[in-house]
Every structure is written in structure tokens, then in C-alpha cells.
Amino acid sequence: MKRILVISLVLCSVAIVFGNGEGEDVVPVSVAASTQRPGDSAKGYQYLTTGDFLKSGVPYKFYTYVNGKNETNLLNRTGMNATVGHGYNVVTHNGVDMVIPTCMQCHSHTFEGKLVIGLGNNSLDFSNTKLVDFSKRLKLMKAVAPKQYSAAKPFFTSFTTTFPLMETEVRGVNAADKLAIILVSHRDPQTLEWSDKALLDVPEEVIPTDVPAWWLMKKKNAMFYNGFARGDFAKYLMLSNLLTVSDSSEAREVSNHFGDVLAFIRSLRPPVYPQEVNKHLADEGRAVFSENCSKCHGSYGPEDQYPNLLIPASIIQTDPTLADGVQLNVPFIQWFSKSWFSQGENAPYIVPFNGYIAPPLDGVWITAPYLHNGSVPTIEALLNSKLRPKYWTRDFNNPVYDYSAVGWKYTKHETPIAKVTYNTTLKGYNNAGHYFGDHLTDEERKAVIEYLKTL
């Protein structure tokens, strides 16, 4: 009851500060830090890459029959883990070896042949999830391998419930927000037990996001793009456990490891820009950045400081769909506030906000595409809105990095092709806003880009 009262007071305070949106002045708001769990970084890495934070998955024999054995072993693992991709672990539960999806699916990515842990995966494809049908294979598994089917049932139950509802308009954007909403709707808030019938109404729209870099978390006082997640970050990190969790006792056991996972994430550092940087031009860019950008995005180097500022929608002017989705989804907020997740020391709580947090820019050069929905392919276009393509595509099979514009090489299109082109006229996919670089000269923008390569 105390936690619910605190959340209610916080939400009321937000409403008072920002008014009713009818012309009242709004200003950036700083997010205060909250205490986080201590943890062991090495143990966190081990748990992420070998742990059983999901107890159910695809039977190993079935997985390797369909997909074959992976030969790259980018994480240099041993045993069966060496034979599956870096986004999966092999765990044994109830005597069955199973392949489970891990956080590395979304939060690691290869760049020019090298795996970068913590880099958001911007090549996942959720654009045709409604076409996925496992019914025949599941029927066969149930008939010929009942023990394996029984072990895999919790995973396939949640997967077949969620995946068809997560379809995006193009490859490369992420549907994690919709996944969380669907999973919550099928879980009792206290026991976390699964319900085949949805207990909450699930919005139809799928709001696209770009996966942010993990190494930014050590600076952030609130998680996610509009900073709504406060309190214990570890509890938010383990939300994917809702895919297969049996009850709150299992969730508690998994939660015990996520202080270590958070410690590992906060130990990550961004990769260094791999090509030569024009030092003189970068120094000029530092001065321009300090004058025009640091107030929101912070300062770097010896004077490293990040302000954790929430920027109202009226100022940032980027696509509001994501922020609106959090604010308007009252059933989700209410579920969370009375759930198992909101219990315990430094319990998590939700503070909706009409806008977005200005992120740290450490390693920004490698995190293309840009804005919270991945609608802008390069930093050059981010700083000059006239260059932003209305319809565009990029090559996911053989991606080419543009070291000049800093981002992905892309192709402009005159008309959109459904499920192929990134269409910025669609709700949630708009590339408007963040016009703060438009007033700079071409020379100043070029200098800022050179400076951003050094972060």
C-alpha cells in the first residue's frame, strides 16, 4: 500500500509540473539517481551467457535439427553453448536440454565481423511475425517426444501468444515494448502465473523502438527512452523472464542473479572509433558541441558529466507515439504497481513523462540508426533535418558503414514499399524533431561529427 501511495503522489506531481498540455510552459526536468544493487560483474557475464533465467525453451535436438549447429562461437563458449548462436544459451531443466533466447539477442550485435556486447541489435526482423506458424511442428513434437514437448510447452505457449502480435512495419526496429505488454496481460501480478486468457486489454498498435546501447546505463538515472522506469534497474532487466516463469518463487531466484547482471552491464565501455580522427577538427567540434549540445547530452572527457534531463515533447518534437503509449496505458501501470516486481527494497516504480530523455552519447558513432525509433540512418542527417530520407532502405545482409556521414549507407526511395522501406510517414516511424543542429553551419556540423567520433 505504501508503494502504491508513493507512485500515486509521484504521478500527481508530474501532472502538476507539466500541466494539462493546453499551452502551459514546460521545461526539461532532471531525474534524480536511485540506489542500485551491488553485484559481481564476472558472475553477471557468466549468468548472461550460460545461465537459466528462462527454464523452458526449444529442445536442443529439435533446435539443431531445424537450424543446424552454429560454428562461429563468437562468445568462445564450451559444450553445447558453443554450438548455438551468441543470442542463445543451452540449459538443462527437468532432464531436457533446451535452447533459450537471451538478452544478447537484442543487446549485442556484430560490427564489421566483430561481436560488440551491449550494442543494440538493429537487424532483427519483426516485420512478418503473423506468418510464423509452429502448430505442425509442435504437434509432431508432442507425438514423438512427449517429454521434450512438456518441457518446452511454457516457452511455446508464450511464444505463440506473443509473436504474432509483435509485427512491425519494417525490419530493423524492435517490438520489445509490445512483448512486455502482452506478457503482463497474461500474468497474475502477484503470483506471476500464466493465464491463457488475457487479463488486460492489449493495445493493437506496435510501437517501434531502436535498441539503446547497454553501456549508457551506468550514467542513466532512469531506464528506457522516456525515463519512466525508476528504482531497482535489475528488476526491469529481468522482465523477459515473464516469457516462461512458473511463479513468483522462480522469479525471486532469477532476480537474485540480476544485481550481478546489472554490474556487468555497467562495466561495459563503448568501442573506440576504428579509423583516424582529424584532431584539429574534433577540437573545433568540441567547442561547438559544448555551446550547443552539452546542456542536454552532457560533457565528456576529464569534465565528464551527464545531466539526466527529460526533454518535453514540445521541445524535442520527435515522434510522440512511444511516450504517449506509456502515459496512456494505465492498465499496464496499475498492473506493475501492484505486482511482484514492485515489492522489496528500492522497488521499481513507473513515472510516465510526455517526452524523452536526452541520452548520453558515449560510443554514439556506432549506434546508428538514430532517434528513439531508428528513423534517421546517419548522424549527418540527424544534425541536418533537410537530409533525412522520407522513405529509405539499408542492406541487412551486407551492411556498409558510412564513416563520413557516420551511420549506415542507405538508399532513398520515391515511394514506399510495404515491409521493405522505412516509411517515416507512418505513426511511430516519423523522423521529425531534434532540429537543434539545423541552425549550425555545414562547417560546424562537420566539426561536431568529427568530435562525436571521439566519444
Coordinates of C-alpha atoms in Angstrom, one line a residue:
M1 CA 0.0 0.0 0.0
K2 CA 2.9 2.4 0.8
R3 CA 4.5 1.8 -2.6
I4 CA 1.2 2.4 -4.4
L5 CA 0.7 5.6 -2.4
V6 CA 4.2 6.8 -3.3
I7 CA 3.5 6.1 -7.0
S8 CA 0.2 8.0 -6.9
L9 CA 1.9 11.0 -5.3
V10 CA 4.7 10.9 -8.0
L11 CA 2.2 10.8 -10.8
C12 CA 0.2 13.7 -9.3
S13 CA 3.4 15.7 -9.0
V14 CA 4.2 15.0 -12.7
A15 CA 0.7 16.2 -13.7
I16 CA 1.2 19.4 -11.6
V17 CA 4.6 20.2 -13.0
F18 CA 3.7 19.7 -16.7
G19 CA 0.1 20.8 -16.6
N20 CA -2.6 19.7 -18.9
G21 CA -0.8 20.3 -22.2
E22 CA -3.0 23.3 -23.1
G23 CA -0.3 25.8 -23.8
E24 CA 1.3 25.8 -20.4
D25 CA 5.1 26.3 -20.4
V26 CA 7.2 23.2 -20.0
V27 CA 10.9 22.8 -19.2
P28 CA 13.4 20.0 -19.1
V29 CA 13.4 18.0 -15.8
S30 CA 16.4 16.4 -14.2
V31 CA 15.9 12.8 -12.9
A32 CA 17.5 12.0 -9.6
A33 CA 19.6 8.9 -9.0
S34 CA 18.3 6.0 -7.1
T35 CA 20.3 3.3 -5.2
Q36 CA 21.1 0.2 -7.3
R37 CA 22.0 -3.3 -6.1
P38 CA 25.7 -4.2 -5.8
G39 CA 26.9 -7.1 -7.9
D40 CA 29.8 -9.1 -9.3
S41 CA 30.4 -8.2 -13.0
A42 CA 32.1 -11.5 -13.8
K43 CA 29.2 -13.5 -12.3
G44 CA 26.8 -11.3 -14.3
Y45 CA 28.6 -12.1 -17.6
Q46 CA 28.6 -15.8 -16.8
Y47 CA 24.9 -15.8 -16.0
L48 CA 24.0 -13.9 -19.2
T49 CA 26.0 -16.3 -21.4
T50 CA 25.3 -19.6 -19.7
G51 CA 22.5 -19.1 -17.1
D52 CA 19.0 -20.4 -17.0
F53 CA 17.0 -17.2 -16.5
L54 CA 14.4 -19.0 -18.6
K55 CA 13.6 -22.5 -17.6
S56 CA 11.9 -23.5 -20.8
G57 CA 12.9 -23.2 -24.4
V58 CA 13.3 -25.1 -27.7
P59 CA 14.5 -28.7 -27.1
Y60 CA 18.2 -28.8 -28.2
K61 CA 17.7 -31.8 -30.5
F62 CA 14.7 -30.1 -32.2
Y63 CA 16.6 -26.7 -32.5
T64 CA 19.7 -28.2 -34.1
Y65 CA 17.7 -30.4 -36.4
V66 CA 15.9 -27.3 -37.8
N67 CA 18.8 -24.8 -37.6
G68 CA 21.9 -26.9 -37.6
K69 CA 24.8 -26.3 -35.2
N70 CA 26.3 -22.8 -35.1
E71 CA 30.0 -22.7 -36.0
T72 CA 31.0 -19.1 -35.2
N73 CA 31.1 -19.4 -31.4
L74 CA 31.5 -15.6 -31.0
L75 CA 31.4 -15.9 -27.2
N76 CA 34.1 -18.6 -27.1
R77 CA 31.9 -20.9 -25.0
T78 CA 32.3 -24.6 -24.4
G79 CA 30.0 -27.6 -24.6
M80 CA 26.6 -27.3 -26.2
N81 CA 26.6 -23.5 -25.8
A82 CA 29.4 -23.4 -28.4
T83 CA 27.0 -24.9 -30.9
V84 CA 24.3 -22.2 -30.7
G85 CA 24.4 -18.5 -31.6
H86 CA 25.5 -15.9 -29.2
G87 CA 21.9 -14.9 -28.6
Y88 CA 21.0 -18.3 -27.1
N89 CA 22.0 -20.4 -24.1
V90 CA 21.6 -24.2 -23.7
V91 CA 20.2 -25.1 -20.3
T92 CA 19.0 -28.3 -18.7
H93 CA 15.7 -28.4 -16.9
N94 CA 13.7 -31.5 -15.8
G95 CA 16.3 -33.6 -17.7
V96 CA 15.8 -31.9 -21.0
D97 CA 18.5 -29.8 -22.8
M98 CA 16.8 -26.7 -24.1
V99 CA 17.9 -23.7 -26.1
I100 CA 16.6 -20.4 -24.6
P101 CA 16.8 -16.9 -26.1
T102 CA 18.9 -14.5 -24.1
C103 CA 19.3 -10.7 -23.6
M104 CA 22.2 -10.9 -26.2
Q105 CA 19.6 -11.3 -29.0
C106 CA 18.7 -7.6 -28.7
H107 CA 21.7 -6.3 -26.8
S108 CA 24.7 -7.4 -28.8
H109 CA 25.5 -7.1 -32.5
T110 CA 28.3 -7.7 -34.9
F111 CA 30.0 -4.7 -36.4
E112 CA 32.3 -5.4 -39.4
G113 CA 32.7 -9.1 -38.3
K114 CA 33.3 -8.5 -34.6
L115 CA 30.7 -9.0 -31.8
V116 CA 30.1 -5.9 -29.7
I117 CA 28.4 -6.8 -26.5
G118 CA 26.0 -4.1 -25.4
L119 CA 25.4 -2.7 -28.9
G120 CA 21.7 -2.7 -29.8
N121 CA 20.8 -5.3 -32.5
N122 CA 19.3 -3.2 -35.3
S123 CA 18.9 -6.1 -37.8
L124 CA 16.2 -8.2 -36.1
D125 CA 13.1 -8.8 -38.2
F126 CA 9.7 -8.4 -36.7
S127 CA 8.1 -7.4 -40.0
N128 CA 6.2 -10.6 -40.7
T129 CA 5.5 -12.2 -37.3
K130 CA 1.9 -13.0 -38.2
L131 CA 3.2 -15.6 -40.8
V132 CA 5.0 -17.7 -38.3
D133 CA 3.2 -21.0 -37.6
F134 CA 4.7 -23.7 -35.4
S135 CA 1.5 -25.7 -35.0
K136 CA 2.5 -28.6 -37.2
R137 CA 6.0 -28.9 -35.7
L138 CA 4.6 -28.8 -32.1
K139 CA 2.0 -31.5 -33.0
L140 CA 4.8 -33.7 -34.3
M141 CA 7.0 -33.0 -31.2
K142 CA 4.1 -33.9 -28.9
A143 CA 3.6 -37.2 -30.7
V144 CA 7.2 -38.3 -31.0
A145 CA 8.9 -36.7 -28.0
P146 CA 6.3 -36.0 -25.2
K147 CA 8.9 -35.4 -22.5
Q148 CA 10.6 -32.7 -24.6
Y149 CA 7.2 -31.2 -25.6
S150 CA 6.2 -31.0 -21.9
A151 CA 9.5 -29.2 -21.0
A152 CA 9.1 -26.8 -24.0
K153 CA 5.4 -26.1 -23.5
P154 CA 5.7 -22.9 -21.3
F155 CA 8.0 -21.4 -23.9
F156 CA 5.9 -22.2 -26.9
T157 CA 2.7 -21.2 -25.1
S158 CA 4.1 -17.7 -24.5
F159 CA 5.8 -17.5 -27.9
T160 CA 2.8 -18.4 -30.0
T161 CA 0.7 -16.0 -27.9
T162 CA 3.1 -13.0 -28.2
F163 CA 5.0 -13.3 -31.5
P164 CA 2.1 -12.9 -34.0
L165 CA 1.1 -9.6 -32.2
M166 CA 4.5 -8.0 -32.5
E167 CA 4.6 -7.3 -36.2
T168 CA 6.4 -4.1 -37.2
E169 CA 6.2 -2.2 -40.4
V170 CA 9.9 -2.8 -41.4
R171 CA 12.9 -4.8 -40.4
G172 CA 15.4 -3.2 -38.1
V173 CA 13.1 -1.8 -35.4
N174 CA 12.3 -3.6 -32.1
A175 CA 9.0 -4.7 -30.7
A176 CA 10.1 -5.2 -27.1
D177 CA 7.5 -2.8 -25.6
K178 CA 4.7 -4.8 -27.2
L179 CA 6.2 -8.0 -25.9
A180 CA 6.2 -6.7 -22.3
I181 CA 2.6 -5.5 -22.5
I182 CA 1.4 -8.9 -23.9
L183 CA 3.3 -10.9 -21.3
V184 CA 2.0 -8.7 -18.4
S185 CA -1.6 -9.2 -19.7
H186 CA -1.3 -12.9 -19.3
R187 CA 0.3 -12.9 -15.8
D188 CA -1.2 -12.6 -12.4
P189 CA 0.5 -9.6 -10.9
Q190 CA 1.3 -11.2 -7.6
T191 CA 1.9 -14.9 -8.4
L192 CA 3.1 -14.3 -12.0
E193 CA 1.3 -17.5 -13.0
W194 CA 0.2 -17.7 -16.7
S195 CA -3.3 -17.2 -17.8
D196 CA -4.3 -18.5 -21.3
K197 CA -6.9 -15.7 -21.3
A198 CA -5.6 -12.1 -21.4
L199 CA -6.3 -10.4 -18.1
L200 CA -5.8 -6.9 -19.5
D201 CA -6.7 -5.2 -22.8
V202 CA -3.7 -5.1 -25.1
P203 CA -3.4 -2.1 -27.5
E204 CA -3.3 -3.2 -31.1
E205 CA -0.5 -0.9 -32.2
V206 CA 3.1 -2.0 -32.2
I207 CA 5.3 1.0 -31.3
P208 CA 8.8 0.6 -32.9
T209 CA 12.0 1.4 -30.9
D210 CA 15.7 1.3 -31.6
V211 CA 17.7 -0.7 -29.1
P212 CA 19.9 1.6 -27.0
A213 CA 23.5 0.7 -26.1
W214 CA 23.9 -1.0 -22.8
W215 CA 27.0 0.9 -21.8
L216 CA 24.9 4.0 -21.4
M217 CA 23.1 2.5 -18.4
K218 CA 25.9 3.4 -16.0
K219 CA 25.1 7.1 -16.5
K220 CA 21.3 6.9 -16.6
N221 CA 19.1 7.5 -13.5
A222 CA 16.0 6.2 -15.3
M223 CA 15.6 3.4 -17.9
F224 CA 14.0 3.4 -21.3
Y225 CA 13.5 6.2 -23.8
N226 CA 11.2 8.4 -21.8
G227 CA 12.7 7.6 -18.4
F228 CA 9.6 6.0 -16.9
A229 CA 11.5 3.2 -15.1
R230 CA 12.8 4.2 -11.7
G231 CA 14.1 2.3 -8.7
D232 CA 15.7 -1.1 -9.0
F233 CA 17.0 -1.5 -12.6
A234 CA 17.7 -5.2 -12.0
K235 CA 14.0 -5.9 -11.8
Y236 CA 13.4 -4.2 -15.1
L237 CA 16.3 -6.1 -16.7
M238 CA 14.7 -9.4 -15.8
L239 CA 11.3 -8.7 -17.3
S240 CA 12.0 -11.2 -20.2
N241 CA 11.7 -13.9 -17.5
L242 CA 7.9 -13.5 -17.9
L243 CA 8.3 -15.5 -21.1
T244 CA 8.4 -18.8 -19.2
V245 CA 8.4 -18.1 -15.4
S246 CA 6.2 -20.5 -13.5
D247 CA 5.6 -18.4 -10.4
S248 CA 7.0 -15.6 -8.2
S249 CA 9.3 -18.0 -6.3
E250 CA 11.1 -18.8 -9.6
A251 CA 11.2 -15.1 -10.4
R252 CA 12.8 -14.4 -7.0
E253 CA 15.5 -17.0 -7.7
V254 CA 16.3 -15.4 -11.1
S255 CA 16.2 -11.9 -9.6
N256 CA 19.0 -12.9 -7.2
H257 CA 21.3 -13.0 -10.2
F258 CA 20.4 -9.7 -11.8
G259 CA 22.4 -7.5 -9.4
D260 CA 25.4 -9.2 -11.0
V261 CA 23.9 -8.8 -14.5
L262 CA 23.5 -5.0 -13.8
A263 CA 27.1 -4.8 -12.6
F264 CA 28.3 -6.4 -15.8
I265 CA 26.2 -4.1 -18.0
R266 CA 27.5 -1.0 -16.1
S267 CA 31.1 -2.3 -16.6
L268 CA 30.8 -2.1 -20.4
R269 CA 32.6 0.5 -22.3
P270 CA 31.9 1.7 -25.9
P271 CA 34.2 0.6 -28.7
V272 CA 36.8 3.1 -29.9
Y273 CA 36.2 4.6 -33.3
P274 CA 38.4 2.4 -35.6
Q275 CA 39.6 5.0 -38.1
E276 CA 41.7 8.1 -37.9
V277 CA 40.1 11.2 -36.4
N278 CA 41.0 14.7 -37.5
K279 CA 42.2 16.0 -34.1
H280 CA 42.1 19.7 -35.1
L281 CA 38.6 19.4 -36.5
A282 CA 37.4 17.4 -33.5
D283 CA 38.7 20.1 -31.1
E284 CA 36.7 22.7 -33.1
G285 CA 33.7 20.3 -32.8
R286 CA 34.1 20.0 -29.0
A287 CA 33.7 23.8 -28.7
V288 CA 30.6 23.8 -30.9
F289 CA 29.2 20.8 -29.0
S290 CA 29.8 22.4 -25.6
E291 CA 28.0 25.5 -26.7
N292 CA 25.0 23.9 -28.4
C293 CA 24.6 20.3 -27.2
S294 CA 26.2 19.6 -23.8
K295 CA 23.3 21.2 -21.8
C296 CA 21.1 18.2 -22.6
H297 CA 23.6 15.5 -23.6
G298 CA 26.4 16.2 -21.1
S299 CA 30.1 16.8 -21.3
Y300 CA 32.8 14.2 -21.9
G301 CA 36.5 13.6 -21.2
P302 CA 38.0 15.0 -18.0
E303 CA 34.9 17.0 -17.3
D304 CA 32.6 14.1 -17.9
Q305 CA 29.1 15.0 -16.6
Y306 CA 25.7 13.8 -17.6
P307 CA 22.6 15.8 -16.5
N308 CA 19.9 13.1 -16.9
L309 CA 17.4 15.5 -18.4
L310 CA 13.9 14.6 -19.5
I311 CA 13.0 16.8 -22.6
P312 CA 9.3 17.6 -23.0
A313 CA 7.7 16.6 -26.3
S314 CA 7.0 20.3 -27.1
I315 CA 10.8 20.9 -27.2
I316 CA 12.2 17.7 -28.7
Q317 CA 9.3 17.4 -31.3
T318 CA 10.2 13.8 -32.2
D319 CA 7.5 11.2 -32.8
P320 CA 5.4 11.2 -29.7
T321 CA 3.9 7.7 -30.1
L322 CA 6.2 5.9 -27.7
A323 CA 5.8 8.5 -24.9
D324 CA 2.0 8.5 -25.4
G325 CA 1.9 4.7 -25.3
V326 CA 3.4 4.7 -21.8
Q327 CA 1.3 7.5 -20.5
L328 CA -2.0 6.2 -21.8
N329 CA -1.5 2.6 -20.9
V330 CA -3.0 2.9 -17.4
P331 CA -3.8 -0.8 -17.1
F332 CA -0.1 -1.6 -17.5
I333 CA 1.0 1.0 -14.9
Q334 CA -1.6 -0.3 -12.5
W335 CA -0.5 -3.9 -13.0
F336 CA 3.1 -3.1 -12.4
S337 CA 2.3 -1.0 -9.3
K338 CA 0.6 -4.0 -7.6
S339 CA 2.8 -6.7 -9.0
W340 CA 5.6 -8.8 -7.5
F341 CA 8.1 -6.5 -9.3
S342 CA 7.1 -3.5 -7.2
Q343 CA 7.9 -5.3 -3.9
G344 CA 11.2 -5.4 -2.0
E345 CA 14.0 -2.9 -1.2
N346 CA 14.3 0.0 -3.6
A347 CA 11.3 -1.4 -5.5
P348 CA 10.8 -0.3 -9.1
Y349 CA 8.1 2.2 -10.0
I350 CA 6.8 3.9 -13.1
V351 CA 6.7 7.7 -13.8
P352 CA 5.2 8.5 -17.2
F353 CA 6.5 11.5 -19.0
N354 CA 5.4 13.5 -22.0
G355 CA 8.7 13.5 -23.8
Y356 CA 12.0 11.7 -23.9
I357 CA 15.3 11.6 -22.0
A358 CA 18.4 13.1 -23.8
P359 CA 20.7 10.1 -23.8
P360 CA 24.4 10.1 -23.1
L361 CA 26.5 10.0 -26.3
D362 CA 29.3 7.6 -25.4
G363 CA 30.0 5.5 -28.5
V364 CA 27.3 7.3 -30.4
W365 CA 29.2 6.7 -33.7
I366 CA 28.4 3.0 -33.6
T367 CA 24.8 3.2 -32.6
A368 CA 23.1 4.1 -35.9
P369 CA 20.3 4.5 -36.8
Y370 CA 19.2 7.4 -34.7
L371 CA 16.3 8.8 -32.7
H372 CA 14.3 6.5 -30.4
N373 CA 12.6 4.8 -33.4
G374 CA 15.7 4.4 -35.6
S375 CA 14.2 6.6 -38.2
V376 CA 17.4 8.5 -39.1
P377 CA 20.2 6.5 -40.7
T378 CA 23.2 8.8 -40.0
I379 CA 24.5 11.5 -37.6
E380 CA 24.9 13.8 -40.6
A381 CA 21.1 13.6 -41.3
L382 CA 20.4 13.9 -37.5
L383 CA 22.2 17.2 -37.4
N384 CA 20.6 18.5 -40.7
S385 CA 17.0 17.6 -41.0
K386 CA 16.9 18.5 -44.7
L387 CA 19.0 15.4 -45.4
R388 CA 16.6 12.9 -43.7
P389 CA 15.1 10.5 -46.2
K390 CA 11.3 10.1 -46.2
Y391 CA 11.5 6.5 -47.5
W392 CA 14.7 4.5 -47.2
T393 CA 16.2 1.1 -47.1
R394 CA 19.5 -0.4 -46.0
D395 CA 21.2 -3.7 -46.7
F396 CA 20.9 -6.0 -43.8
N397 CA 22.7 -8.9 -45.5
N398 CA 25.8 -7.0 -46.4
P399 CA 25.6 -3.7 -44.3
V400 CA 28.1 -1.0 -45.2
Y401 CA 29.1 1.6 -42.7
D402 CA 29.4 5.2 -43.8
Y403 CA 32.4 6.6 -41.9
S404 CA 31.9 10.1 -43.4
A405 CA 28.2 10.6 -42.6
V406 CA 28.6 8.3 -39.5
G407 CA 25.9 5.7 -39.8
W408 CA 24.6 3.1 -42.3
K409 CA 24.8 3.6 -46.0
Y410 CA 21.2 3.7 -47.3
T411 CA 19.1 4.1 -50.4
K412 CA 16.4 6.7 -50.8
H413 CA 13.1 5.8 -52.4
E414 CA 10.4 7.9 -54.1
T415 CA 7.5 5.8 -52.9
P416 CA 7.2 3.3 -50.0
I417 CA 7.2 -0.4 -50.3
A418 CA 5.3 -2.1 -47.5
K419 CA 7.5 -4.1 -45.1
V420 CA 10.6 -3.1 -47.2
T421 CA 11.2 0.6 -46.9
Y422 CA 11.4 2.6 -43.7
N423 CA 8.3 4.8 -44.1
T424 CA 8.6 7.9 -42.0
T425 CA 5.0 8.9 -42.7
L426 CA 3.6 6.1 -40.6
K427 CA 2.6 6.6 -37.0
G428 CA 5.5 5.8 -34.7
Y429 CA 8.0 5.9 -37.5
N430 CA 8.2 9.7 -38.0
N431 CA 11.7 11.2 -38.4
A432 CA 10.8 14.8 -37.3
G433 CA 12.2 16.6 -34.3
H434 CA 15.6 17.1 -32.8
Y435 CA 16.1 20.2 -35.0
F436 CA 18.9 21.5 -32.8
G437 CA 21.6 21.0 -35.5
D438 CA 19.7 22.9 -38.2
H439 CA 21.0 26.3 -37.2
L440 CA 24.6 25.3 -37.4
T441 CA 26.7 25.9 -40.5
D442 CA 27.9 23.0 -42.6
E443 CA 31.4 23.5 -41.2
E444 CA 30.2 23.4 -37.6
R445 CA 28.2 20.2 -38.2
K446 CA 31.2 18.6 -39.8
A447 CA 33.3 19.5 -36.8
V448 CA 30.7 18.2 -34.4
I449 CA 30.5 14.9 -36.2
E450 CA 34.3 14.6 -36.0
Y451 CA 34.1 15.3 -32.3
L452 CA 31.4 12.7 -31.8
K453 CA 33.7 10.0 -33.2
T454 CA 35.9 10.5 -30.2
L455 CA 33.3 9.8 -27.5

